Coordinates of C-alpha atoms in Angstrom, one line a residue:
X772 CA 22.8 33.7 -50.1
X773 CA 23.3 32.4 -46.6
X774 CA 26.9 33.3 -45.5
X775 CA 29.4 30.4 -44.9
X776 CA 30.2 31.3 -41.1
X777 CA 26.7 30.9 -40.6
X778 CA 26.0 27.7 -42.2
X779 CA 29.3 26.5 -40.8
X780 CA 27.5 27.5 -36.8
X781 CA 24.4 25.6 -37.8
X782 CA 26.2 22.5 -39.0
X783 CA 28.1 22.4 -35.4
X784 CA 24.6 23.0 -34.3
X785 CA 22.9 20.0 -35.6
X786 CA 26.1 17.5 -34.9
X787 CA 25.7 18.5 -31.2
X788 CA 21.9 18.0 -31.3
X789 CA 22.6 14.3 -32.9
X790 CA 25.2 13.8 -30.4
X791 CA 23.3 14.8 -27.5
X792 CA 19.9 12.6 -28.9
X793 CA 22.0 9.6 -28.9
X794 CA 23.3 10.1 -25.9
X795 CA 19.9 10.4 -24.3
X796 CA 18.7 7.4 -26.4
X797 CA 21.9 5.2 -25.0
X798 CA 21.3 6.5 -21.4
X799 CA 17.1 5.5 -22.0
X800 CA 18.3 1.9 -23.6
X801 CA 20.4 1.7 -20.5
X802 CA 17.7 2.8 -17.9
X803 CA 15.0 0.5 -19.6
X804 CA 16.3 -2.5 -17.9
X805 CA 13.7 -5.4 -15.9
X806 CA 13.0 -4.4 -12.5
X807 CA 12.4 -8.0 -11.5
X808 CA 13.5 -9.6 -8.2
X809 CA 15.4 -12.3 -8.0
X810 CA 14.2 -15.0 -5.9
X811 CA 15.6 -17.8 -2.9
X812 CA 15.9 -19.1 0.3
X813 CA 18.2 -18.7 2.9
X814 CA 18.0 -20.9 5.8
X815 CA 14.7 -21.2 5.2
X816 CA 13.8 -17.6 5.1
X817 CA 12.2 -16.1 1.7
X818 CA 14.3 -13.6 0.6
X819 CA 13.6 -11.8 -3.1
X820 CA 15.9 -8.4 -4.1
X821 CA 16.8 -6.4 -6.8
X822 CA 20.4 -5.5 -7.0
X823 CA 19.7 -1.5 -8.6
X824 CA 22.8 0.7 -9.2
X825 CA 23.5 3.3 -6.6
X826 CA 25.0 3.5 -3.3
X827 CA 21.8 2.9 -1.3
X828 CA 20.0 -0.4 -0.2
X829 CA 16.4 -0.9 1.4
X830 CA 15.9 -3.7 3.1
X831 CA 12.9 -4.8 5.0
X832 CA 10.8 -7.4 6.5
X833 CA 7.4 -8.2 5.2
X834 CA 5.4 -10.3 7.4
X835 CA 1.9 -11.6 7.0
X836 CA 0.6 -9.9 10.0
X837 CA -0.8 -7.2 9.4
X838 CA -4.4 -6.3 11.0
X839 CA -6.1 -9.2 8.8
X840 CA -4.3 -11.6 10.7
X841 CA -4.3 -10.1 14.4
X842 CA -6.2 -12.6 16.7
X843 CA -7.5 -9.3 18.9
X844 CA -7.3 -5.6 18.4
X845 CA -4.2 -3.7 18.9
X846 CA -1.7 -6.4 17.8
X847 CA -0.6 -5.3 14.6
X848 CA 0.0 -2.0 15.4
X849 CA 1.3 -2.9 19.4
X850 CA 4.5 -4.9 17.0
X851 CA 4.9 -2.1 14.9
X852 CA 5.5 0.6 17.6
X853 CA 7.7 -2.3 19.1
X854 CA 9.8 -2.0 16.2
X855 CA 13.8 -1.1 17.0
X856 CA 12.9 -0.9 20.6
X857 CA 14.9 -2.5 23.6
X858 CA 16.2 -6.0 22.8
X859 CA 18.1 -8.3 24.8
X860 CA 21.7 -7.2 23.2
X861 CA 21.2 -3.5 22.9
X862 CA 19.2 -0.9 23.8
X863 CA 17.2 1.8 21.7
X864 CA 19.4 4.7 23.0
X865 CA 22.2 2.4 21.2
X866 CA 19.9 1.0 17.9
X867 CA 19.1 5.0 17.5
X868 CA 22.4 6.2 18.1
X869 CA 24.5 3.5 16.0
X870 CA 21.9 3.5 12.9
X871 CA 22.2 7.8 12.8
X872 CA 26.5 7.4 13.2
X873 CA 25.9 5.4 10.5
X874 CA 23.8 8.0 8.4
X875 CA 20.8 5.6 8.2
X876 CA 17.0 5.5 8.9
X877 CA 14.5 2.5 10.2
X878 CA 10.6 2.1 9.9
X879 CA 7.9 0.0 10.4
X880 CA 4.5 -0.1 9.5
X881 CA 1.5 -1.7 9.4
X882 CA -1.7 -2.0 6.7
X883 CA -4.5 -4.5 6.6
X884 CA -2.2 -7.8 5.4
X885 CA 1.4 -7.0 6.3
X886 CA 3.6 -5.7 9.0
X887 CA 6.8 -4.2 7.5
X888 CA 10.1 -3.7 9.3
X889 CA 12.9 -2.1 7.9
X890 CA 15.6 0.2 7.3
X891 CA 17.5 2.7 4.3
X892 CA 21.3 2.8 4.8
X893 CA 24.5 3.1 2.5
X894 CA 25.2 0.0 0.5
X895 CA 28.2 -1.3 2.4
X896 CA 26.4 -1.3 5.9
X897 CA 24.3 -4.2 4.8
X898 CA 25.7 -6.4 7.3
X899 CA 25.0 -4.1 10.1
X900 CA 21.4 -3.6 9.1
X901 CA 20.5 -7.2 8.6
X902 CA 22.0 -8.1 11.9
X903 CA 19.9 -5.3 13.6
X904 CA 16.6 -6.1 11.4
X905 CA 17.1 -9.8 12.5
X906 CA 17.7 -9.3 16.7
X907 CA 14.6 -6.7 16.4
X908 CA 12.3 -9.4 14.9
X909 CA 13.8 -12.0 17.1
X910 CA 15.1 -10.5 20.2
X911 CA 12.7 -7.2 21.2
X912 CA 12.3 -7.3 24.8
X913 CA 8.2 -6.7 25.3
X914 CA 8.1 -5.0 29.0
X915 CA 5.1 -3.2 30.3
X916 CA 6.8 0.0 31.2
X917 CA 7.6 0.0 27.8
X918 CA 3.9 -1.4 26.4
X919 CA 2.2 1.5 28.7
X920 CA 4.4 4.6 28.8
X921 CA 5.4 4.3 25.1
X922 CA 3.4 2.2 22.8
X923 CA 0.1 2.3 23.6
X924 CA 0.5 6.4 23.6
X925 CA 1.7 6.3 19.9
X926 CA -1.5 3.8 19.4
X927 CA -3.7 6.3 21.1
X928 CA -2.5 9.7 19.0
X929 CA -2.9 6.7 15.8
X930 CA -6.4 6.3 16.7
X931 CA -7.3 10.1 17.4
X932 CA -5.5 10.8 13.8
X933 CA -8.0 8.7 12.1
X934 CA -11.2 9.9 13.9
X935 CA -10.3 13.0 13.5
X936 CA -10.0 12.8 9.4
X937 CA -13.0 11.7 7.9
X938 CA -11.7 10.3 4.5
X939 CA -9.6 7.8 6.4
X940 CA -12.4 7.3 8.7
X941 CA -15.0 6.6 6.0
X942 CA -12.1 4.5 4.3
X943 CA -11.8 2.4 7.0
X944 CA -16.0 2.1 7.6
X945 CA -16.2 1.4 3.9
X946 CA -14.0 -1.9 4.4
X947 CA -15.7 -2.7 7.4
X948 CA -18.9 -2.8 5.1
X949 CA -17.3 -4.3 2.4
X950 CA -15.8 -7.5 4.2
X951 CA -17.4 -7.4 7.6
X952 CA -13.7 -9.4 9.4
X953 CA -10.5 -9.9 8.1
X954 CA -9.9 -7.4 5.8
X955 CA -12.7 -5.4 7.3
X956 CA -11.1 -5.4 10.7
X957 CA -10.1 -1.5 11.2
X958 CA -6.5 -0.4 10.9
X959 CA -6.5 1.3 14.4
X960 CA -8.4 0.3 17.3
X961 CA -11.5 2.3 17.6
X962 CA -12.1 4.6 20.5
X963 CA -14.5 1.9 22.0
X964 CA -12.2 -0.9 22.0
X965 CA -11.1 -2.4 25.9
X966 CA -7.2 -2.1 25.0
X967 CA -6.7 -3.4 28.4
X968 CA -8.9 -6.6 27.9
X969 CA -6.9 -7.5 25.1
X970 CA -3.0 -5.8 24.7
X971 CA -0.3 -6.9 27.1
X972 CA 3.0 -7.7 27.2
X973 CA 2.9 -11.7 27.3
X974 CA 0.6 -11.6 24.3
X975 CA 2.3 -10.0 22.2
X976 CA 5.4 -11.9 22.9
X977 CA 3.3 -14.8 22.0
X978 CA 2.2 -13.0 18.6
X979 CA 5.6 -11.9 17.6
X980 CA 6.4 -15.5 17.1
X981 CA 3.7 -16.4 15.4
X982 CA 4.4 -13.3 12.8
X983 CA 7.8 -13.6 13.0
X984 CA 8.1 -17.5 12.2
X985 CA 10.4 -17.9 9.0
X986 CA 7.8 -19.4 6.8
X987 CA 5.1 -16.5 7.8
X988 CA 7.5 -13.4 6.0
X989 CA 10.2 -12.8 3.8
X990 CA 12.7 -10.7 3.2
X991 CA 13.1 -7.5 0.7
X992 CA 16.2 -5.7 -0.6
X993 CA 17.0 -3.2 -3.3
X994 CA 20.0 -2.1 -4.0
X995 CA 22.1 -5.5 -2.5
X996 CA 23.0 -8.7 -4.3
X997 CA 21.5 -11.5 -3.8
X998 CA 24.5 -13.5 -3.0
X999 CA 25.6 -11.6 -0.3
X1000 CA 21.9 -10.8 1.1
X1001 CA 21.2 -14.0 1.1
X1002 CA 25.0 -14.7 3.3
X1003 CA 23.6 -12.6 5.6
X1004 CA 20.4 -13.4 6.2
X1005 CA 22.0 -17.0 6.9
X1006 CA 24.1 -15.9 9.7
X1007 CA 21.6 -13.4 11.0
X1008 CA 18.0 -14.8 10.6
X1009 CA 19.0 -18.3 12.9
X1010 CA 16.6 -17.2 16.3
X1011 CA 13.6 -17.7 14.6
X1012 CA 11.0 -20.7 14.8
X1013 CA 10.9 -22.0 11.1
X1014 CA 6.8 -22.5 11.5
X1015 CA 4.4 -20.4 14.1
X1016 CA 3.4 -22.2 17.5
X1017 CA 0.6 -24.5 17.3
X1018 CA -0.7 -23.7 20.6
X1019 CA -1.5 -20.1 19.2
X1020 CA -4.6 -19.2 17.1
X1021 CA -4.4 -18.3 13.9
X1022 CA -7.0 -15.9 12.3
X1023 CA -7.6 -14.0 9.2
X1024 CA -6.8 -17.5 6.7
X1025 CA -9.9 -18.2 5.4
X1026 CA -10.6 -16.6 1.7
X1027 CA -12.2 -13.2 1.6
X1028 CA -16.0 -12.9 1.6
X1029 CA -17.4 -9.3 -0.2
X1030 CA -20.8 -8.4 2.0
X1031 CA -21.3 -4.6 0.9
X1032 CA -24.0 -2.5 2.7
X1033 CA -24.2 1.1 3.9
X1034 CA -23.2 2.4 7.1
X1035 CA -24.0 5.7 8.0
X1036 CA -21.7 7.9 11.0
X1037 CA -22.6 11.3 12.1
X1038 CA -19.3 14.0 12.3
X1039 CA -18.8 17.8 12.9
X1040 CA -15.2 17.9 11.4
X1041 CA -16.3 17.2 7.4
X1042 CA -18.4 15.2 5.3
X1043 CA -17.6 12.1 3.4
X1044 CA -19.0 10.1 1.0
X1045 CA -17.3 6.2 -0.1
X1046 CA -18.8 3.7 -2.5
X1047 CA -17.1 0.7 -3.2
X1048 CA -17.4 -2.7 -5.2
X1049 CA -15.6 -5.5 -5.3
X1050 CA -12.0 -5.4 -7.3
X1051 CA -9.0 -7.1 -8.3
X1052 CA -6.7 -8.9 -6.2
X1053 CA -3.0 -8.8 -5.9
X1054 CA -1.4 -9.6 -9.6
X1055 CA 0.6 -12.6 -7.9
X1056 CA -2.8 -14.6 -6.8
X1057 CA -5.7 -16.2 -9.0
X1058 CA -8.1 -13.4 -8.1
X1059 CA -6.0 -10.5 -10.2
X1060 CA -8.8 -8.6 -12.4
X1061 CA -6.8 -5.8 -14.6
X1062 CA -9.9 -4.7 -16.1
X1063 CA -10.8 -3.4 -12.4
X1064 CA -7.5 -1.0 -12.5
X1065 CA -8.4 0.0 -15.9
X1066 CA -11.8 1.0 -14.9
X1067 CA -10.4 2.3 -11.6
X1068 CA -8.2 4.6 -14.2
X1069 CA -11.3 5.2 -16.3
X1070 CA -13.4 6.6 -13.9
X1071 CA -10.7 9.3 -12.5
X1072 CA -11.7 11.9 -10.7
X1073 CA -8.6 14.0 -9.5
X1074 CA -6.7 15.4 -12.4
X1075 CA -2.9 14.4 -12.9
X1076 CA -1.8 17.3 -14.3
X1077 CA -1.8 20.7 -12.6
X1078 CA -4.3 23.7 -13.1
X1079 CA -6.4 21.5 -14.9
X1080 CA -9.9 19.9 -14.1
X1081 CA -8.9 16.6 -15.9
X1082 CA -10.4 14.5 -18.7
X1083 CA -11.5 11.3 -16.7
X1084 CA -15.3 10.5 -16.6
X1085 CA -15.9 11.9 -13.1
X1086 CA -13.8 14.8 -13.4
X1087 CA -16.5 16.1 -16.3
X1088 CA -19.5 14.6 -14.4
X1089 CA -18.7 16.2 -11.1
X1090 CA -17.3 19.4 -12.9
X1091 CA -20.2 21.4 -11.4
X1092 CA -19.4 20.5 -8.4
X1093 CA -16.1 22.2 -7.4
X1094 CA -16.4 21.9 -3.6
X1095 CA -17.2 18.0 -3.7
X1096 CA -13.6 16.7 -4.4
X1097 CA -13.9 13.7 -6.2
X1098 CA -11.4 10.5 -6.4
X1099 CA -11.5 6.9 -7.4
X1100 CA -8.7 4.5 -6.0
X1101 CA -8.7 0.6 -6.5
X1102 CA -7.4 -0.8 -2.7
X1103 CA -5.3 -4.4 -3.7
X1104 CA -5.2 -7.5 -1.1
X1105 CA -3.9 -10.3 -1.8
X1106 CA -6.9 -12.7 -2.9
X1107 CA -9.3 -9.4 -2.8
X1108 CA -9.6 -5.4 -4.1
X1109 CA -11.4 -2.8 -3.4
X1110 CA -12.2 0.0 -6.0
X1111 CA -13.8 2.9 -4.3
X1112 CA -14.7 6.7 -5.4
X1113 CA -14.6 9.1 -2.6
X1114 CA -16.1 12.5 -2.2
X1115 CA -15.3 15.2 0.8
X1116 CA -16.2 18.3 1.1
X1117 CA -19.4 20.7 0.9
X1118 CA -22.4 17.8 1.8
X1119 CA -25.2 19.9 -0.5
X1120 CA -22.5 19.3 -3.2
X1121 CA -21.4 15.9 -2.6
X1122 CA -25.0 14.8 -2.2
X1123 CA -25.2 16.2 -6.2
X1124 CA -21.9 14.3 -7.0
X1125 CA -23.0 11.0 -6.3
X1126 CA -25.8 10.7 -8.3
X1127 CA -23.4 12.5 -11.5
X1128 CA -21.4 8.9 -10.4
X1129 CA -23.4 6.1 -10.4
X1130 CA -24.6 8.1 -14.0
X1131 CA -21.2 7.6 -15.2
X1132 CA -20.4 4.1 -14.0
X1133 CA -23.7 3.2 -15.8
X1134 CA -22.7 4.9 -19.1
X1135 CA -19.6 2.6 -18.8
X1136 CA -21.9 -0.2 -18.6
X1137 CA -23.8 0.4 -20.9
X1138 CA -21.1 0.7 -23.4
X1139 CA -21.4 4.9 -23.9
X1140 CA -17.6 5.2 -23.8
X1141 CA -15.4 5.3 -26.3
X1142 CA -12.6 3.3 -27.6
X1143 CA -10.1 6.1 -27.3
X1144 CA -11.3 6.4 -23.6
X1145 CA -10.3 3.0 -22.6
X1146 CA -7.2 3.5 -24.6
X1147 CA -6.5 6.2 -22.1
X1148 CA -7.3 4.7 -18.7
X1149 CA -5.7 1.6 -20.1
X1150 CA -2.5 3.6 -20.4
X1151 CA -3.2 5.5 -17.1
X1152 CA -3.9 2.2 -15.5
X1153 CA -0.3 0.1 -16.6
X1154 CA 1.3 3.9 -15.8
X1155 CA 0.0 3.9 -11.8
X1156 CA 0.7 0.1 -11.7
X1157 CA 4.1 0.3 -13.0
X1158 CA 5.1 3.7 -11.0
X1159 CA 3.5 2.0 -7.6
X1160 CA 5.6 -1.4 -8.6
X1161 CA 8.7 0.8 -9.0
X1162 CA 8.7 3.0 -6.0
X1163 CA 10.6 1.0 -3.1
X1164 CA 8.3 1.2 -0.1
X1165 CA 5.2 -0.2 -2.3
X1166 CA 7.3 -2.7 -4.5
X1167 CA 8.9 -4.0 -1.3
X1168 CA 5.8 -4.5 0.2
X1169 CA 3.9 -6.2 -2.9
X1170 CA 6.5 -8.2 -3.3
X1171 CA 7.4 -9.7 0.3
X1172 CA 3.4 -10.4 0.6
X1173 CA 3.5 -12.0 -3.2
X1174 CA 6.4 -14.4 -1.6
X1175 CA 4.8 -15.1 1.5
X1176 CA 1.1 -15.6 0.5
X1177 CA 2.0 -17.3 -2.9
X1178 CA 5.5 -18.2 -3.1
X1179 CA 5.4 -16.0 -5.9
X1180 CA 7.1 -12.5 -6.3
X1181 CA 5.7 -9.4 -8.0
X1182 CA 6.9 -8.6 -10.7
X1183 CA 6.4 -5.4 -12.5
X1184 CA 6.9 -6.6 -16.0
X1185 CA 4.2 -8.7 -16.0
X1186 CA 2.2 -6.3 -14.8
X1187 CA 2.1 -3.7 -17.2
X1188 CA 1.7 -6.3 -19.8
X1189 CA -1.5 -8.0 -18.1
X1190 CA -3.1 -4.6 -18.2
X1191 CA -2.3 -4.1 -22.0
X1192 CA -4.3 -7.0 -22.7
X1193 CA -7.4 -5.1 -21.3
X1194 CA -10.1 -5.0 -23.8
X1195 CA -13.4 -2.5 -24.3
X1196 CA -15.7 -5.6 -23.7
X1197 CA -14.1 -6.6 -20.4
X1198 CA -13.9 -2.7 -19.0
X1199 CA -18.1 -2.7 -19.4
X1200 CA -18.8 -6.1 -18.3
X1201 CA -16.7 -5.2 -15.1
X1202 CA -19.1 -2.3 -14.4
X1203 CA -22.5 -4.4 -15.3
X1204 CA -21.4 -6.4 -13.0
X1205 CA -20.7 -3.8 -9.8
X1206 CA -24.0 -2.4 -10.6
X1207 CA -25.8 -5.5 -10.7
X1208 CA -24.3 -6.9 -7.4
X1209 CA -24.4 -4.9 -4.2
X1210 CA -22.2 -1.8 -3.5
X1211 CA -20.6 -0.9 -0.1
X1212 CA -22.0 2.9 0.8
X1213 CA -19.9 4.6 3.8
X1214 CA -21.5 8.0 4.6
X1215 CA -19.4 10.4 7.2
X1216 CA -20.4 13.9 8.0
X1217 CA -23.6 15.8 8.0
X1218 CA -26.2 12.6 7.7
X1219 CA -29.2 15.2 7.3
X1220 CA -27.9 16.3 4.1
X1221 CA -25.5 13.6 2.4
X1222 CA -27.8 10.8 0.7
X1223 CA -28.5 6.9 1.4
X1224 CA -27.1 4.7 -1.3
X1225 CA -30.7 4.1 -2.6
X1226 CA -31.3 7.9 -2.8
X1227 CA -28.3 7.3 -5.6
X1228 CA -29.6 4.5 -7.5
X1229 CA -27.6 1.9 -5.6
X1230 CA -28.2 -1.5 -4.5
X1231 CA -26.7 -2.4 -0.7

């Protein structure tokens, strides 16, 4: 017989168990809640935010001007390192100064649609922040001692950076390929452009109001309440024209083109290999695909999980292939995507990679994949969708472009359930039809050894 004492310890036992699964159970019903953004406009300034428990806000400024939209080189990225400079009431000894006694932080960046200004701070110092985030958009003093001794520097070490890493170089010749100008245009001026010709201080004066105009960005929060956002924003956001000059050009508008082709650049610091096709576009305009994230997901290449190879297509097709790292990624724009597999490393080996993956994107098309496969990426697929959509700098940004381009925010819940809807039919016509159009090949490294795209069975 058991004895009673012990019976007794197990009983306390299991009613602690219960009470701790319920507990966790509550606390998961509580943390299950919508992530969507709630939407206005305040003095005629888009403003979308999330009001998330915690004692933290983010709060930034997406604007459409990101390297798409530049009218010459060097713009994008000359506003950016602008950012939370000298302005016409304070200095940036005093921004820097004032935002650390306040145990803050402020950013900006820029990618190939949006420029994005902004800051972290405790919740309570909103109205500090969204003064300073609206005198730096609308009063930055653009002198040349400032353009030459600071800004084009930092733009010079940005363009070293990326021709010294051939993945991001190859990246960036693989959009290039894919969409010639617009998106195509390079992130960084190249090492060739006449910065002089094009960057100066009266220009980009000119730009910043064209980018900064209240009907060309909006403005993100999470971790604030709309109400009082919004307050702000109306006594802070006033300096600003409400449309960008006419007398200005504007570039970049016209819908995205896909060309593909192959471009081929000879380098002694690695070797690089992107293909690309055309993919989805952002889920808040008419060009969203999921079945282009799901097949994106499908492919894989770089395991998720730690000490393992991984279970995705390419990770078994390239698995003899150790020193040719493999990895597919699906780029999002607002009307256009990008779904590219990159390999780096040894060039016998990645020459020997690529054929093992235009093998395995034609096994997807021709249907050699089964359903319990596209189960899988269709869950991997929602999962990177929904975990990109929650983190704060990428749902900030998603969502400020969604408002600006579209009028419409993202929103994460619809997300995940558009890529649920994902059937096995949709996943292989996808990849017929990459295969039957041309792909974009952009070869960095050794060129003696790595392969043309038609060495690989491709079409450019």
């Amino acid at each position: 017989m058991i004895p009673r004492a012990a019976l007794a310890r197990n009983g306390q036992r299991a009613l602690q168990w219960q009470m701790r699964s319920n507990n966790w159970r509550c606390l998961a019903t509580a943390a299950s809640g919508s992530f969507s953004y709630e939407i206005g406009d305040a003095g005629g300034v888009k403003v979308a935010s999330r009001d998330l428990p915690g004692p933290t806000t983010h709060l930034a400024v997406v604007a459409k001007a990101g390297t798409r939209y530049q009218p010459l080189p060097g713009f994008s990225e000359g506003l950016e390192k602008f950012s939370f400079k000298n302005t016409w009431k304070r200095s940036a000894l005093r921004i820097t100064r004032e935002t650390e006694l306040l145990g803050g932080e402020y950013s900006s960046y820029h990618s190939r649609e949006n420029l994005v200004v902004g800051a972290k701070f405790l919740r309570d110092d909103l109205p500090y922040f969204a003064e300073l985030i609206g005198e730096v958009i609308s009063q930055t003093k653009y002198t040349a001692h400032e353009l030459h001794e600071e800004v084009e520097p930092n733009m010079n070490f940005s363009r070293k950076e990326l021709l010294g890493n051939p993945l991001e170089f190859a990246m960036n010749s693989a959009h290039g390929v894919a969409f010639h100008r617009g998106l195509g245009n390079s992130l960084h001026p190249s090492s060739s452009t006449p910065m002089t010709k094009y960057l100066n201080e009266n220009r980009l004066q000119q730009y910043s109001r064209v980018a900064y105009a209240k009907s060309n960005f909006a403005v993100v929060a999470n971790g604030a309440d709309h109400q009082e956002l919004s307050k702000w924003i109306n006594e802070f956001f006033t300096e600003l024209d409400q449309s960008p000059p006419q007398d200005f050009p504007s570039t970049g508008t016209e819908s995205t083109k896909y060309y593909g082709g192959e471009e081929r650049i000879a380098h002694d610091s690695g070797n690089t290999m992107v293909i690309a096709f055309p993919g989805s576009g952002s889920a808040t305009g008419s060009s969203y695909k999921p079945e282009s994230q799901v097949l994106a997901a499908l492919l894989g290449g770089q395991s998720n999980i730690k000490w393992t190879p991984g279970f995705s297509l390419l990770s078994k097709a390239t698995a003899a292939y150790p020193q040719a790292h493999t990895a597919t990624a699906h780029h999002t724009y607002s009307d256009a995507g990008l779904l590219t597999v990159s390999m780096y490393g040894n060039a016998d080996q990645i020459r020997q990679a690529s054929q093992e993956v235009v093998k395995a994107i034609k096994s997807v098309a021709a249907g050699n994949v089964g359903r319990e496969e596209i189960k899988k990426a269709v869950a991997a697929a929602k999962f990177k969708a929904l975990e990109s959509g929650q983190n704060m700098n990428t749902g900030i940004e998603l969502t400020g472009a969604g408002l600006v381009q579209g009028g419409k925010a993202f929103q994460i819940d619809e997300l995940g359930k558009s890529i649920d809807t994902v059937t096995e039919d949709q996943v292989k016509t996808v990849a017929k039809s990459l295969l039957d159009g041309r792909a974009t090949v952009s070869t960095v490294g050794d060129l003696f050894i790595l392969p043309f795209a038609e060495e690989i069975g491709l079409n450019v």
